N, CA, C and O atoms as a Tinker XYZ file with bonds, in Angstrom:
   432  protein
     1  N      0.741000   -1.052000   -0.583000    73     2
     2  CA     0.331000   -0.237000    0.074000    64     1     3
     3  C      1.012000    1.162000   -0.272000    63     2     4     5
     4  O      2.220000    1.103000   -0.040000    81     3
     5  N      0.581000    2.471000   -0.783000    73     3     6
     6  CA     1.279000    3.591000   -0.933000    64     5     7
     7  C      0.777000    4.261000    0.201000    63     6     8     9
     8  O     -0.387000    4.083000    0.561000    81     7
     9  N      1.795000    5.259000    0.991000    73     7    10
    10  CA     1.489000    6.446000    2.012000    64     9    11
    11  C      1.341000    7.332000    0.548000    63    10    12    13
    12  O      1.727000    7.246000   -0.618000    81    11
    13  N      0.615000    8.134000    1.308000    73    11    14
    14  CA     0.218000    9.333000    0.571000    64    13    15
    15  C      1.364000   10.043000   -0.165000    63    14    16    17
    16  O      1.227000   10.503000   -1.299000    81    15
    17  N      2.621000   10.113000    0.619000    73    15    18
    18  CA     3.518000   11.254000    0.336000    64    17    19
    19  C      4.362000   10.433000   -0.988000    63    18    20    21
    20  O      4.802000   10.962000   -2.009000    81    19
    21  N      4.414000    9.108000   -0.632000    73    19    22
    22  CA     4.706000    8.113000   -2.181000    64    21    23
    23  C      3.939000    7.760000   -2.988000    63    22    24    25
    24  O      4.376000    7.100000   -3.931000    81    23
    25  N      2.319000    8.111000   -2.905000    73    23    26
    26  CA     1.325000    8.315000   -3.913000    64    25    27
    27  C      1.910000    9.759000   -4.812000    63    26    28    29
    28  O      2.331000    9.954000   -5.952000    81    27
    29  N      1.690000   10.515000   -3.718000    73    27    30
    30  CA     2.093000   12.071000   -4.498000    64    29    31
    31  C      2.915000   12.324000   -5.675000    63    30    32    33
    32  O      2.786000   12.824000   -6.793000    81    31
    33  N      4.378000   11.422000   -4.514000    73    31    34
    34  CA     5.478000   11.442000   -5.413000    64    33    35
    35  C      5.610000   11.195000   -6.574000    63    34    36    37
    36  O      6.197000   11.949000   -7.350000    81    35
    37  N      4.977000    9.859000   -6.967000    73    35    38
    38  CA     4.419000    9.006000   -7.977000    64    37    39
    39  C      4.155000    9.647000   -9.167000    63    38    40    41
    40  O      4.792000    9.646000  -10.221000    81    39
    41  N      2.694000   10.425000   -8.725000    73    39    42
    42  CA     1.997000   11.011000   -9.748000    64    41    43
    43  C      2.772000   11.941000   -9.940000    63    42    44    45
    44  O      3.272000   11.941000  -11.065000    81    43
    45  N      3.215000   13.137000   -8.947000    73    43    46
    46  CA     4.174000   14.364000   -9.620000    64    45    47
    47  C      5.150000   13.645000  -10.564000    63    46    48    49
    48  O      5.431000   14.167000  -11.643000    81    47
    49  N      5.670000   12.477000  -10.202000    73    47    50
    50  CA     6.993000   11.901000  -11.700000    64    49    51
    51  C      6.068000   11.663000  -13.009000    63    50    52    53
    52  O      6.283000   12.183000  -14.104000    81    51
    53  N      5.330000   11.055000  -12.798000    73    51    54
    54  CA     4.086000   10.713000  -14.206000    64    53    55
    55  C      3.763000   11.896000  -15.158000    63    54    56    57
    56  O      3.839000   12.090000  -16.371000    81    55
    57  N      3.281000   12.754000  -13.828000    73    55    58
    58  CA     2.924000   13.917000  -14.805000    64    57    59
    59  C      3.911000   15.049000  -15.284000    63    58    60    61
    60  O      3.574000   15.922000  -16.084000    81    59
    61  N      5.386000   14.931000  -14.614000    73    59    62
    62  CA     6.360000   15.803000  -14.991000    64    61    63
    63  C      6.580000   15.154000  -16.809000    63    62    64    65
    64  O      6.788000   15.883000  -17.780000    81    63
    65  N      6.450000   13.539000  -16.840000    73    63    66
    66  CA     6.983000   12.593000  -18.075000    64    65    67
    67  C      5.943000   13.263000  -18.858000    63    66    68    69
    68  O      6.052000   14.031000  -19.814000    81    67
    69  N      4.947000   12.825000  -18.272000    73    67    70
    70  CA     3.915000   13.394000  -19.589000    64    69    71
    71  C      3.811000   14.794000  -20.574000    63    70    72    73
    72  O      3.908000   14.902000  -21.796000    81    71
    73  N      3.535000   15.972000  -19.346000    73    71    74
    74  CA     4.082000   17.183000  -19.640000    64    73    75
    75  C      2.721000   17.899000  -20.930000    63    74    76    77
    76  O      2.823000   18.828000  -21.731000    81    75
    77  N      1.631000   17.029000  -20.648000    73    75    78
    78  CA     0.570000   17.688000  -21.279000    64    77    79
    79  C     -0.801000   17.679000  -19.754000    63    78    80    81
    80  O     -0.721000   17.642000  -18.526000    81    79
    81  N     -1.677000   17.724000  -20.542000    73    79    82
    82  CA    -2.820000   17.832000  -19.622000    64    81    83
    83  C     -3.432000   16.860000  -19.230000    63    82    84    85
    84  O     -3.852000   16.011000  -20.016000    81    83
    85  N     -3.639000   16.778000  -17.657000    73    83    86
    86  CA    -4.653000   15.499000  -17.179000    64    85    87
    87  C     -4.988000   14.692000  -17.849000    63    86    88    89
    88  O     -4.545000   13.607000  -18.226000    81    87
    89  N     -6.294000   15.580000  -18.087000    73    87    90
    90  CA    -7.405000   15.100000  -19.507000    64    89    91
    91  C     -6.916000   14.402000  -20.628000    63    90    92    93
    92  O     -7.633000   13.613000  -21.243000    81    91
    93  N     -5.729000   14.637000  -20.944000    73    91    94
    94  CA    -5.446000   13.728000  -22.152000    64    93    95
    95  C     -5.017000   12.353000  -21.962000    63    94    96    97
    96  O     -4.890000   11.485000  -22.826000    81    95
    97  N     -4.788000   12.266000  -20.567000    73    95    98
    98  CA    -3.959000   10.661000  -20.317000    64    97    99
    99  C     -4.990000    9.786000  -21.133000    63    98   100   101
   100  O     -6.219000    9.835000  -21.164000    81    99
   101  N     -4.175000    9.049000  -21.718000    73    99   102
   102  CA    -4.960000    7.661000  -22.077000    64   101   103
   103  C     -4.139000    6.586000  -21.897000    63   102   104   105
   104  O     -2.988000    6.786000  -21.509000    81   103
   105  N     -4.566000    5.377000  -22.131000    73   103   106
   106  CA    -3.903000    3.743000  -22.046000    64   105   107
   107  C     -2.460000    3.901000  -22.464000    63   106   108   109
   108  O     -1.445000    3.679000  -21.802000    81   107
   109  N     -2.595000    4.360000  -23.780000    73   107   110
   110  CA    -1.243000    4.144000  -24.312000    64   109   111
   111  C      0.176000    4.950000  -23.614000    63   110   112   113
   112  O      1.360000    4.618000  -23.561000    81   111
   113  N     -0.634000    6.246000  -23.087000    73   111   114
   114  CA     0.569000    6.959000  -22.255000    64   113   115
   115  C      0.935000    6.175000  -20.677000    63   114   116   117
   116  O      1.933000    6.425000  -20.001000    81   115
   117  N      0.154000    5.463000  -20.422000    73   115   118
   118  CA     0.316000    4.845000  -18.804000    64   117   119
   119  C      1.308000    3.486000  -19.425000    63   118   120   121
   120  O      2.224000    3.182000  -18.662000    81   119
   121  N      1.237000    2.890000  -20.356000    73   119   122
   122  CA     1.653000    1.602000  -21.178000    64   121   123
   123  C      3.175000    2.399000  -21.250000    63   122   124   125
   124  O      4.056000    2.042000  -20.468000    81   123
   125  N      3.392000    3.354000  -22.108000    73   123   126
   126  CA     4.584000    3.931000  -22.371000    64   125   127
   127  C      5.576000    4.386000  -21.001000    63   126   128   129
   128  O      6.746000    4.017000  -20.900000    81   127
   129  N      4.962000    5.144000  -20.106000    73   127   130
   130  CA     5.405000    5.677000  -19.008000    64   129   131
   131  C      5.835000    3.970000  -18.783000    63   130   132   133
   132  O      6.956000    3.694000  -19.209000    81   131
   133  N      5.278000    3.158000  -18.342000    73   131   134
   134  CA     5.592000    2.227000  -17.917000    64   133   135
   135  C      6.663000    1.340000  -18.232000    63   134   136   137
   136  O      7.400000    0.821000  -17.394000    81   135
   137  N      6.738000    1.155000  -19.683000    73   135   138
   138  CA     7.915000    0.562000  -20.598000    64   137   139
   139  C      9.088000    1.545000  -20.472000    63   138   140   141
   140  O     10.206000    1.031000  -20.424000    81   139
   141  N      9.003000    2.833000  -20.413000    73   139   142
   142  CA    10.440000    3.447000  -20.092000    64   141   143
   143  C     10.911000    3.490000  -18.929000    63   142   144   145
   144  O     12.056000    3.828000  -18.626000    81   143
   145  N      9.757000    3.030000  -17.968000    73   143   146
   146  CA    10.848000    2.395000  -16.459000    64   145   147
   147  C     11.481000    1.339000  -16.749000    63   146   148   149
   148  O     12.684000    1.151000  -16.569000    81   147
   149  N     10.584000    0.484000  -17.283000    73   147   150
   150  CA    11.539000   -0.852000  -17.874000    64   149   151
   151  C     12.899000   -0.521000  -18.147000    63   150   152   153
   152  O     13.943000   -0.835000  -17.575000    81   151
   153  N     12.640000    0.231000  -19.213000    73   151   154
   154  CA    13.750000    0.454000  -20.375000    64   153   155
   155  C     15.071000    1.124000  -19.502000    63   154   156   157
   156  O     16.255000    1.057000  -19.833000    81   155
   157  N     14.492000    1.794000  -18.275000    73   155   158
   158  CA    15.591000    2.466000  -17.738000    64   157   159
   159  C     16.077000    1.407000  -16.467000    63   158   160   161
   160  O     16.859000    1.674000  -15.554000    81   159
   161  N     15.406000    0.223000  -16.698000    73   159   162
   162  CA    15.905000   -0.721000  -15.740000    64   161   163
   163  C     15.453000   -0.596000  -14.046000    63   162   164   165
   164  O     16.280000   -0.685000  -13.139000    81   163
   165  N     14.189000   -0.404000  -13.863000    73   163   166
   166  CA    13.531000   -0.263000  -12.730000    64   165   167
   167  C     13.198000   -1.160000  -12.423000    63   166   168   169
   168  O     12.956000   -1.928000  -13.354000    81   167
   169  N     12.982000   -1.641000  -11.190000    73   167   170
   170  CA    12.857000   -3.339000  -10.558000    64   169   171
   171  C     10.712000   -3.319000  -10.694000    63   170   172   173
   172  O      9.807000   -2.486000  -10.727000    81   171
   173  N     10.837000   -4.383000  -10.719000    73   171   174
   174  CA     9.418000   -5.039000  -10.562000    64   173   175
   175  C      8.291000   -4.236000  -10.039000    63   174   176   177
   176  O      7.221000   -3.817000  -10.478000    81   175
   177  N      9.185000   -4.167000   -8.533000    73   175   178
   178  CA     8.401000   -3.598000   -7.475000    64   177   179
   179  C      8.051000   -2.131000   -7.955000    63   178   180   181
   180  O      6.910000   -1.679000   -8.052000    81   179
   181  N      9.047000   -1.570000   -8.194000    73   179   182
   182  CA     9.288000   -0.083000   -8.553000    64   181   183
   183  C      7.799000    0.206000   -9.431000    63   182   184   185
   184  O      6.780000    0.859000   -9.208000    81   183
   185  N      8.287000   -0.655000  -10.527000    73   183   186
   186  CA     7.058000   -0.140000  -11.395000    64   185   187
   187  C      5.543000   -0.598000  -11.069000    63   186   188   189
   188  O      4.491000    0.010000  -11.267000    81   187
   189  N      5.762000   -1.783000  -10.543000    73   187   190
   190  CA     3.903000   -2.090000   -9.604000    64   189   191
   191  C      3.790000   -0.829000   -8.851000    63   190   192   193
   192  O      2.821000   -0.173000   -9.233000    81   191
   193  N      4.640000   -0.136000   -7.662000    73   191   194
   194  CA     4.260000    0.679000   -7.253000    64   193   195
   195  C      3.716000    2.243000   -7.898000    63   194   196   197
   196  O      2.975000    3.020000   -7.297000    81   195
   197  N      4.344000    2.466000   -9.370000    73   195   198
   198  CA     3.943000    3.260000   -9.942000    64   197   199
   199  C      2.536000    2.883000  -10.944000    63   198   200   201
   200  O      1.937000    3.654000  -11.695000    81   199
   201  N      2.289000    1.622000  -10.704000    73   199   202
   202  CA     1.298000    1.083000  -11.600000    64   201   203
   203  C     -0.414000    1.183000  -10.745000    63   202   204   205
   204  O     -1.575000    1.272000  -11.144000    81   203
   205  N      0.373000    1.097000   -9.205000    73   203   206
   206  CA    -0.548000    1.268000   -8.133000    64   205   207
   207  C     -1.102000    2.538000   -8.021000    63   206   208   209
   208  O     -2.327000    2.649000   -7.970000    81   207
   209  N     -0.293000    3.627000   -7.969000    73   207   210
   210  CA    -0.799000    4.921000   -7.956000    64   209   211
   211  C     -1.082000    5.438000   -8.982000    63   210   212   213
   212  O     -1.784000    6.449000   -9.000000    81   211
   213  N     -0.738000    5.028000   -9.778000    73   211   214
   214  CA    -1.823000    5.528000  -11.069000    64   213   215
   215  C     -2.841000    4.879000  -11.460000    63   214   216   217
   216  O     -3.485000    5.335000  -12.405000    81   215
   217  N     -3.190000    3.813000  -10.915000    73   215   218
   218  CA    -4.683000    2.949000  -11.211000    64   217   219
   219  C     -5.189000    4.032000  -10.005000    63   218   220   221
   220  O     -6.162000    4.654000  -10.432000    81   219
   221  N     -4.871000    4.390000   -8.807000    73   219   222
   222  CA    -5.445000    5.086000   -8.094000    64   221   223
   223  C     -6.067000    6.761000   -8.737000    63   222   224   225
   224  O     -7.171000    7.304000   -8.711000    81   223
   225  N     -5.056000    7.060000   -9.143000    73   223   226
   226  CA    -5.291000    8.466000   -9.972000    64   225   227
   227  C     -6.342000    8.275000  -10.905000    63   226   228   229
   228  O     -7.293000    9.052000  -10.988000    81   227
   229  N     -6.155000    6.945000  -11.832000    73   227   230
   230  CA    -7.520000    7.083000  -12.945000    64   229   231
   231  C     -8.477000    6.953000  -11.958000    63   230   232   233
   232  O     -9.242000    7.888000  -12.193000    81   231
   233  N     -8.963000    6.265000  -10.845000    73   231   234
   234  CA   -10.297000    6.593000  -10.331000    64   233   235
   235  C    -10.299000    8.085000  -10.104000    63   234   236   237
   236  O    -11.211000    8.796000  -10.525000    81   235
   237  N     -9.330000    8.517000   -9.473000    73   235   238
   238  CA   -10.047000    9.815000   -9.190000    64   237   239
   239  C    -10.187000   10.738000  -10.687000    63   238   240   241
   240  O    -11.138000   11.517000  -10.742000    81   239
   241  N     -9.520000   10.678000  -11.542000    73   239   242
   242  CA    -9.841000   11.018000  -12.447000    64   241   243
   243  C    -11.134000   10.825000  -13.455000    63   242   244   245
   244  O    -11.569000   11.612000  -14.296000    81   243
   245  N    -11.643000    9.386000  -13.049000    73   243   246
   246  CA   -13.077000    8.879000  -13.450000    64   245   247
   247  C    -12.549000    8.344000  -14.709000    63   246   248   249
   248  O    -13.375000    8.131000  -15.597000    81   247
   249  N    -11.435000    8.115000  -14.915000    73   247   250
   250  CA   -11.015000    7.555000  -16.157000    64   249   251
   251  C     -9.757000    5.986000  -15.625000    63   250   252   253
   252  O     -8.555000    5.748000  -15.742000    81   251
   253  N    -10.751000    5.412000  -15.146000    73   251   254
   254  CA   -10.213000    3.983000  -15.102000    64   253   255
   255  C    -10.021000    2.972000  -16.238000    63   254   256   257
   256  O     -9.693000    1.825000  -15.938000    81   255
   257  N    -10.177000    3.266000  -17.344000    73   255   258
   258  CA   -10.196000    2.282000  -18.520000    64   257   259
   259  C     -8.206000    2.679000  -18.829000    63   258   260   261
   260  O     -7.466000    2.173000  -19.673000    81   259
   261  N     -7.967000    3.463000  -18.044000    73   259   262
   262  CA    -6.517000    3.831000  -18.869000    64   261   263
   263  C     -5.143000    3.224000  -18.430000    63   262   264   265
   264  O     -3.976000    3.343000  -18.805000    81   263
   265  N     -5.879000    2.446000  -17.366000    73   263   266
   266  CA    -4.985000    1.443000  -16.533000    64   265   267
   267  C     -5.467000   -0.101000  -17.030000    63   266   268   269
   268  O     -4.773000   -1.003000  -16.561000    81   267
   269  N     -6.771000   -0.590000  -18.083000    73   267   270
   270  CA    -6.742000   -1.216000  -18.303000    64   269   271
   271  C     -5.859000   -2.421000  -19.118000    63   270   272   273
   272  O     -5.701000   -2.067000  -20.286000    81   271
   273  N     -5.348000   -3.506000  -18.888000    73   271   274
   274  CA    -4.405000   -4.344000  -19.651000    64   273   275
   275  C     -3.179000   -4.188000  -19.869000    63   274   276   277
   276  O     -2.473000   -4.777000  -20.687000    81   275
   277  N     -2.828000   -3.140000  -18.905000    73   275   278
   278  CA    -1.397000   -2.512000  -18.859000    64   277   279
   279  C     -0.190000   -3.760000  -18.754000    63   278   280   281
   280  O      0.069000   -4.278000  -17.668000    81   279
   281  N      0.418000   -4.114000  -19.870000    73   279   282
   282  CA     1.349000   -4.633000  -19.573000    64   281   283
   283  C      2.986000   -4.318000  -18.804000    63   282   284   285
   284  O      3.699000   -3.399000  -19.204000    81   283
   285  N      3.368000   -5.191000  -17.733000    73   283   286
   286  CA     4.022000   -4.552000  -16.818000    64   285   287
   287  C      5.390000   -5.651000  -16.343000    63   286   288   289
   288  O      4.863000   -6.753000  -16.189000    81   287
   289  N      6.599000   -5.742000  -16.118000    73   287   290
   290  CA     7.426000   -6.205000  -15.271000    64   289   291
   291  C      7.190000   -6.892000  -14.594000    63   290   292   293
   292  O      6.409000   -6.364000  -13.802000    81   291
   293  N      7.382000   -7.920000  -14.327000    73   291   294
   294  CA     6.644000   -9.264000  -13.229000    64   293   295
   295  C      7.896000   -8.686000  -11.744000    63   294   296   297
   296  O      9.065000   -8.306000  -11.801000    81   295
   297  N      7.336000   -8.793000  -11.046000    73   295   298
   298  CA     8.409000   -8.868000   -9.456000    64   297   299
   299  C      8.918000   -9.641000   -9.393000    63   298   300   301
   300  O      8.402000  -10.758000   -9.385000    81   299
   301  N     10.174000   -9.435000   -9.318000    73   299   302
   302  CA    11.463000  -10.492000   -8.801000    64   301   303
   303  C     10.865000  -11.155000   -8.034000    63   302   304   305
   304  O     10.302000  -10.556000   -7.118000    81   303
   305  N     10.750000  -12.708000   -8.109000    73   303   306
   306  CA    10.741000  -13.617000   -7.153000    64   305   307
   307  C     12.115000  -13.465000   -6.180000    63   306   308   309
   308  O     13.285000  -13.328000   -6.537000    81   307
   309  N     11.566000  -13.538000   -4.870000    73   307   310
   310  CA    12.678000  -13.762000   -3.783000    64   309   311
   311  C     13.251000  -15.188000   -4.515000    63   310   312   313
   312  O     12.793000  -15.768000   -5.500000    81   311
   313  N     14.376000  -15.521000   -3.702000    73   311   314
   314  CA    15.141000  -16.701000   -3.704000    64   313   315
   315  C     13.966000  -17.582000   -2.893000    63   314   316   317
   316  O     13.157000  -17.185000   -2.055000    81   315
   317  N     14.224000  -19.303000   -3.607000    73   315   318
   318  CA    13.285000  -20.200000   -2.891000    64   317   319
   319  C     14.425000  -20.322000   -1.089000    63   318   320   321
   320  O     15.636000  -20.131000   -0.979000    81   319
   321  N     13.835000  -20.540000   -0.444000    73   319   322
   322  CA    14.353000  -20.464000    0.597000    64   321   323
   323  C     15.289000  -21.850000    1.259000    63   322   324   325
   324  O     14.323000  -22.585000    1.471000    81   323
   325  N     15.957000  -22.304000    1.509000    73   323   326
   326  CA    17.026000  -23.310000    1.705000    64   325   327
   327  C     16.509000  -24.476000    1.952000    63   326   328   329
   328  O     15.515000  -24.525000    2.676000    81   327
   329  N     17.022000  -25.564000    1.455000    73   327   330
   330  CA    16.395000  -26.627000    2.202000    64   329   331
   331  C     16.611000  -26.795000    3.186000    63   330   332   333
   332  O     17.588000  -26.328000    3.771000    81   331
   333  N     15.628000  -27.631000    3.741000    73   331   334
   334  CA    15.890000  -27.708000    5.455000    64   333   335
   335  C     16.649000  -29.319000    5.380000    63   334   336   337
   336  O     16.733000  -30.187000    4.511000    81   335
   337  N     17.037000  -29.197000    6.527000    73   335   338
   338  CA    18.155000  -30.967000    6.930000    64   337   339
   339  C     17.045000  -31.715000    7.257000    63   338   340   341
   340  O     16.092000  -31.366000    7.955000    81   339
   341  N     17.264000  -32.933000    6.617000    73   339   342
   342  CA    16.512000  -34.072000    7.050000    64   341   343
   343  C     16.656000  -34.652000    8.481000    63   342   344   345
   344  O     17.558000  -34.426000    9.287000    81   343
   345  N     15.676000  -35.370000    8.606000    73   343   346
   346  CA    15.779000  -36.077000   10.095000    64   345   347
   347  C     17.538000  -36.858000   10.313000    63   346   348   349
   348  O     17.895000  -37.150000   11.454000    81   347
   349  N     18.168000  -37.031000    9.509000    73   347   350
   350  CA    19.432000  -37.864000    9.570000    64   349   351
   351  C     20.112000  -36.880000    9.674000    63   350   352   353
   352  O     20.504000  -36.773000   10.836000    81   351
   353  N     20.483000  -36.032000    8.989000    73   351   354
   354  CA    21.090000  -34.397000    8.944000    64   353   355
   355  C     20.972000  -33.682000   10.110000    63   354   356   357
   356  O     21.923000  -33.033000   10.546000    81   355
   357  N     19.679000  -33.741000   10.779000    73   355   358
   358  CA    19.547000  -33.156000   11.853000    64   357   359
   359  C     20.300000  -33.429000   12.913000    63   358   360   361
   360  O     20.900000  -32.602000   13.600000    81   359
   361  N     20.266000  -35.041000   13.106000    73   359   362
   362  CA    20.514000  -35.866000   14.082000    64   361   363
   363  C     21.823000  -35.874000   14.390000    63   362   364   365
   364  O     22.291000  -35.868000   15.529000    81   363
   365  N     22.712000  -35.894000   12.857000    73   363   366
   366  CA    24.105000  -35.923000   12.837000    64   365   367
   367  C     24.748000  -34.377000   13.439000    63   366   368   369
   368  O     25.744000  -34.255000   14.151000    81   367
   369  N     23.938000  -33.374000   12.969000    73   367   370
   370  CA    24.606000  -32.315000   13.574000    64   369   371
   371  C     24.391000  -32.112000   15.350000    63   370   372   373
   372  O     25.300000  -31.691000   16.066000    81   371
   373  N     23.374000  -32.399000   15.732000    73   371   374
   374  CA    23.035000  -32.881000   17.123000    64   373   375
   375  C     24.091000  -33.186000   17.841000    63   374   376   377
   376  O     24.653000  -32.601000   18.766000    81   375
   377  N     24.330000  -34.393000   17.180000    73   375   378
   378  CA    25.260000  -35.241000   17.877000    64   377   379
   379  C     27.033000  -34.394000   17.933000    63   378   380   381
   380  O     27.881000  -34.292000   18.819000    81   379
   381  N     26.946000  -33.920000   16.467000    73   379   382
   382  CA    28.470000  -32.937000   16.994000    64   381   383
   383  C     28.527000  -32.024000   17.752000    63   382   384   385
   384  O     29.544000  -31.629000   18.320000    81   383
   385  N     27.398000  -31.570000   17.848000    73   383   386
   386  CA    26.942000  -30.357000   18.650000    64   385   387
   387  C     27.529000  -30.827000   20.253000    63   386   388   389
   388  O     28.348000  -30.299000   21.005000    81   387
   389  N     26.710000  -32.039000   20.360000    73   387   390
   390  CA    26.897000  -32.418000   21.500000    64   389   391
   391  C     28.697000  -33.060000   21.978000    63   390   392   393
   392  O     29.248000  -33.062000   23.079000    81   391
   393  N     29.162000  -33.508000   20.711000    73   391   394
   394  CA    30.126000  -33.722000   21.230000    64   393   395
   395  C     31.294000  -33.059000   20.916000    63   394   396   397
   396  O     32.322000  -33.712000   20.739000    81   395
   397  N     31.287000  -31.859000   20.821000    73   395   398
   398  CA    31.673000  -30.973000   20.910000    64   397   399
   399  C     31.564000  -29.943000   22.431000    63   398   400   401
   400  O     32.270000  -28.944000   22.562000    81   399
   401  N     30.699000  -30.338000   23.349000    73   399   402
   402  CA    30.924000  -29.687000   24.571000    64   401   403
   403  C     30.376000  -28.418000   24.441000    63   402   404   405
   404  O     30.822000  -27.626000   25.271000    81   403
   405  N     29.300000  -27.826000   23.430000    73   403   406
   406  CA    28.508000  -26.627000   23.318000    64   405   407
   407  C     27.733000  -27.098000   23.590000    63   406   408   409
   408  O     27.508000  -28.233000   23.169000    81   407
   409  N     26.855000  -26.410000   24.510000    73   407   410
   410  CA    25.668000  -26.274000   24.856000    64   409   411
   411  C     24.680000  -25.472000   25.015000    63   410   412   413
   412  O     24.808000  -24.824000   26.054000    81   411
   413  N     24.031000  -25.306000   24.611000    73   411   414
   414  CA    23.107000  -24.019000   24.175000    64   413   415
   415  C     22.002000  -24.030000   25.308000    63   414   416   417
   416  O     21.143000  -23.170000   25.117000    81   415
   417  N     21.860000  -24.640000   26.206000    73   415   418
   418  CA    20.602000  -24.875000   27.273000    64   417   419
   419  C     21.158000  -24.288000   28.420000    63   418   420   421
   420  O     20.499000  -23.394000   28.952000    81   419
   421  N     22.023000  -24.544000   28.812000    73   419   422
   422  CA    22.872000  -24.154000   29.875000    64   421   423
   423  C     23.616000  -22.761000   29.854000    63   422   424   425
   424  O     24.300000  -22.567000   30.859000    81   423
   425  N     23.620000  -21.879000   29.027000    73   423   426
   426  CA    24.236000  -21.213000   29.059000    64   425   427
   427  C     26.032000  -21.148000   28.942000    63   426   428   429
   428  O     26.750000  -20.248000   29.378000    81   427
   429  N     26.495000  -22.505000   28.153000    73   427   430
   430  CA    27.790000  -22.732000   27.913000    64   429   431
   431  C     28.061000  -22.870000   29.183000    63   430   432
   432  O     29.212000  -23.111000   29.546000    81   431
C-alpha cells in the first residue's frame, strides 16, 4: 500500500513525464510510461508501485480505463528458501554439537 507521500511523488513524476494536460492521459501513455521505466532498469516492485498509484489516480480522474490491460514487468521472485536438513542430517548435527561440548541450553 502506498502512503500519501509515495502516491503524490509517483503521480508528480508521472505528470512531469507526461507534460500535457491531465485530461489528455490515455492508456497508451500509461503503457509507454511503464515501458520507459522498464527500459531504465527499474525493478518490478518500483514499476508495480507506480502502476498502483496511477491506478488510484485514474479512479480520481474517473478514467479507470487508462490502466486496463497494461503490460508490466513482473516482480522479481525472492530466492527459494534453503532446503531444510532431513531427519538424519539433523541427528548428525546434534551429535556433533553434543560431542563438541557446546551447550545451548545451559548458557555454555
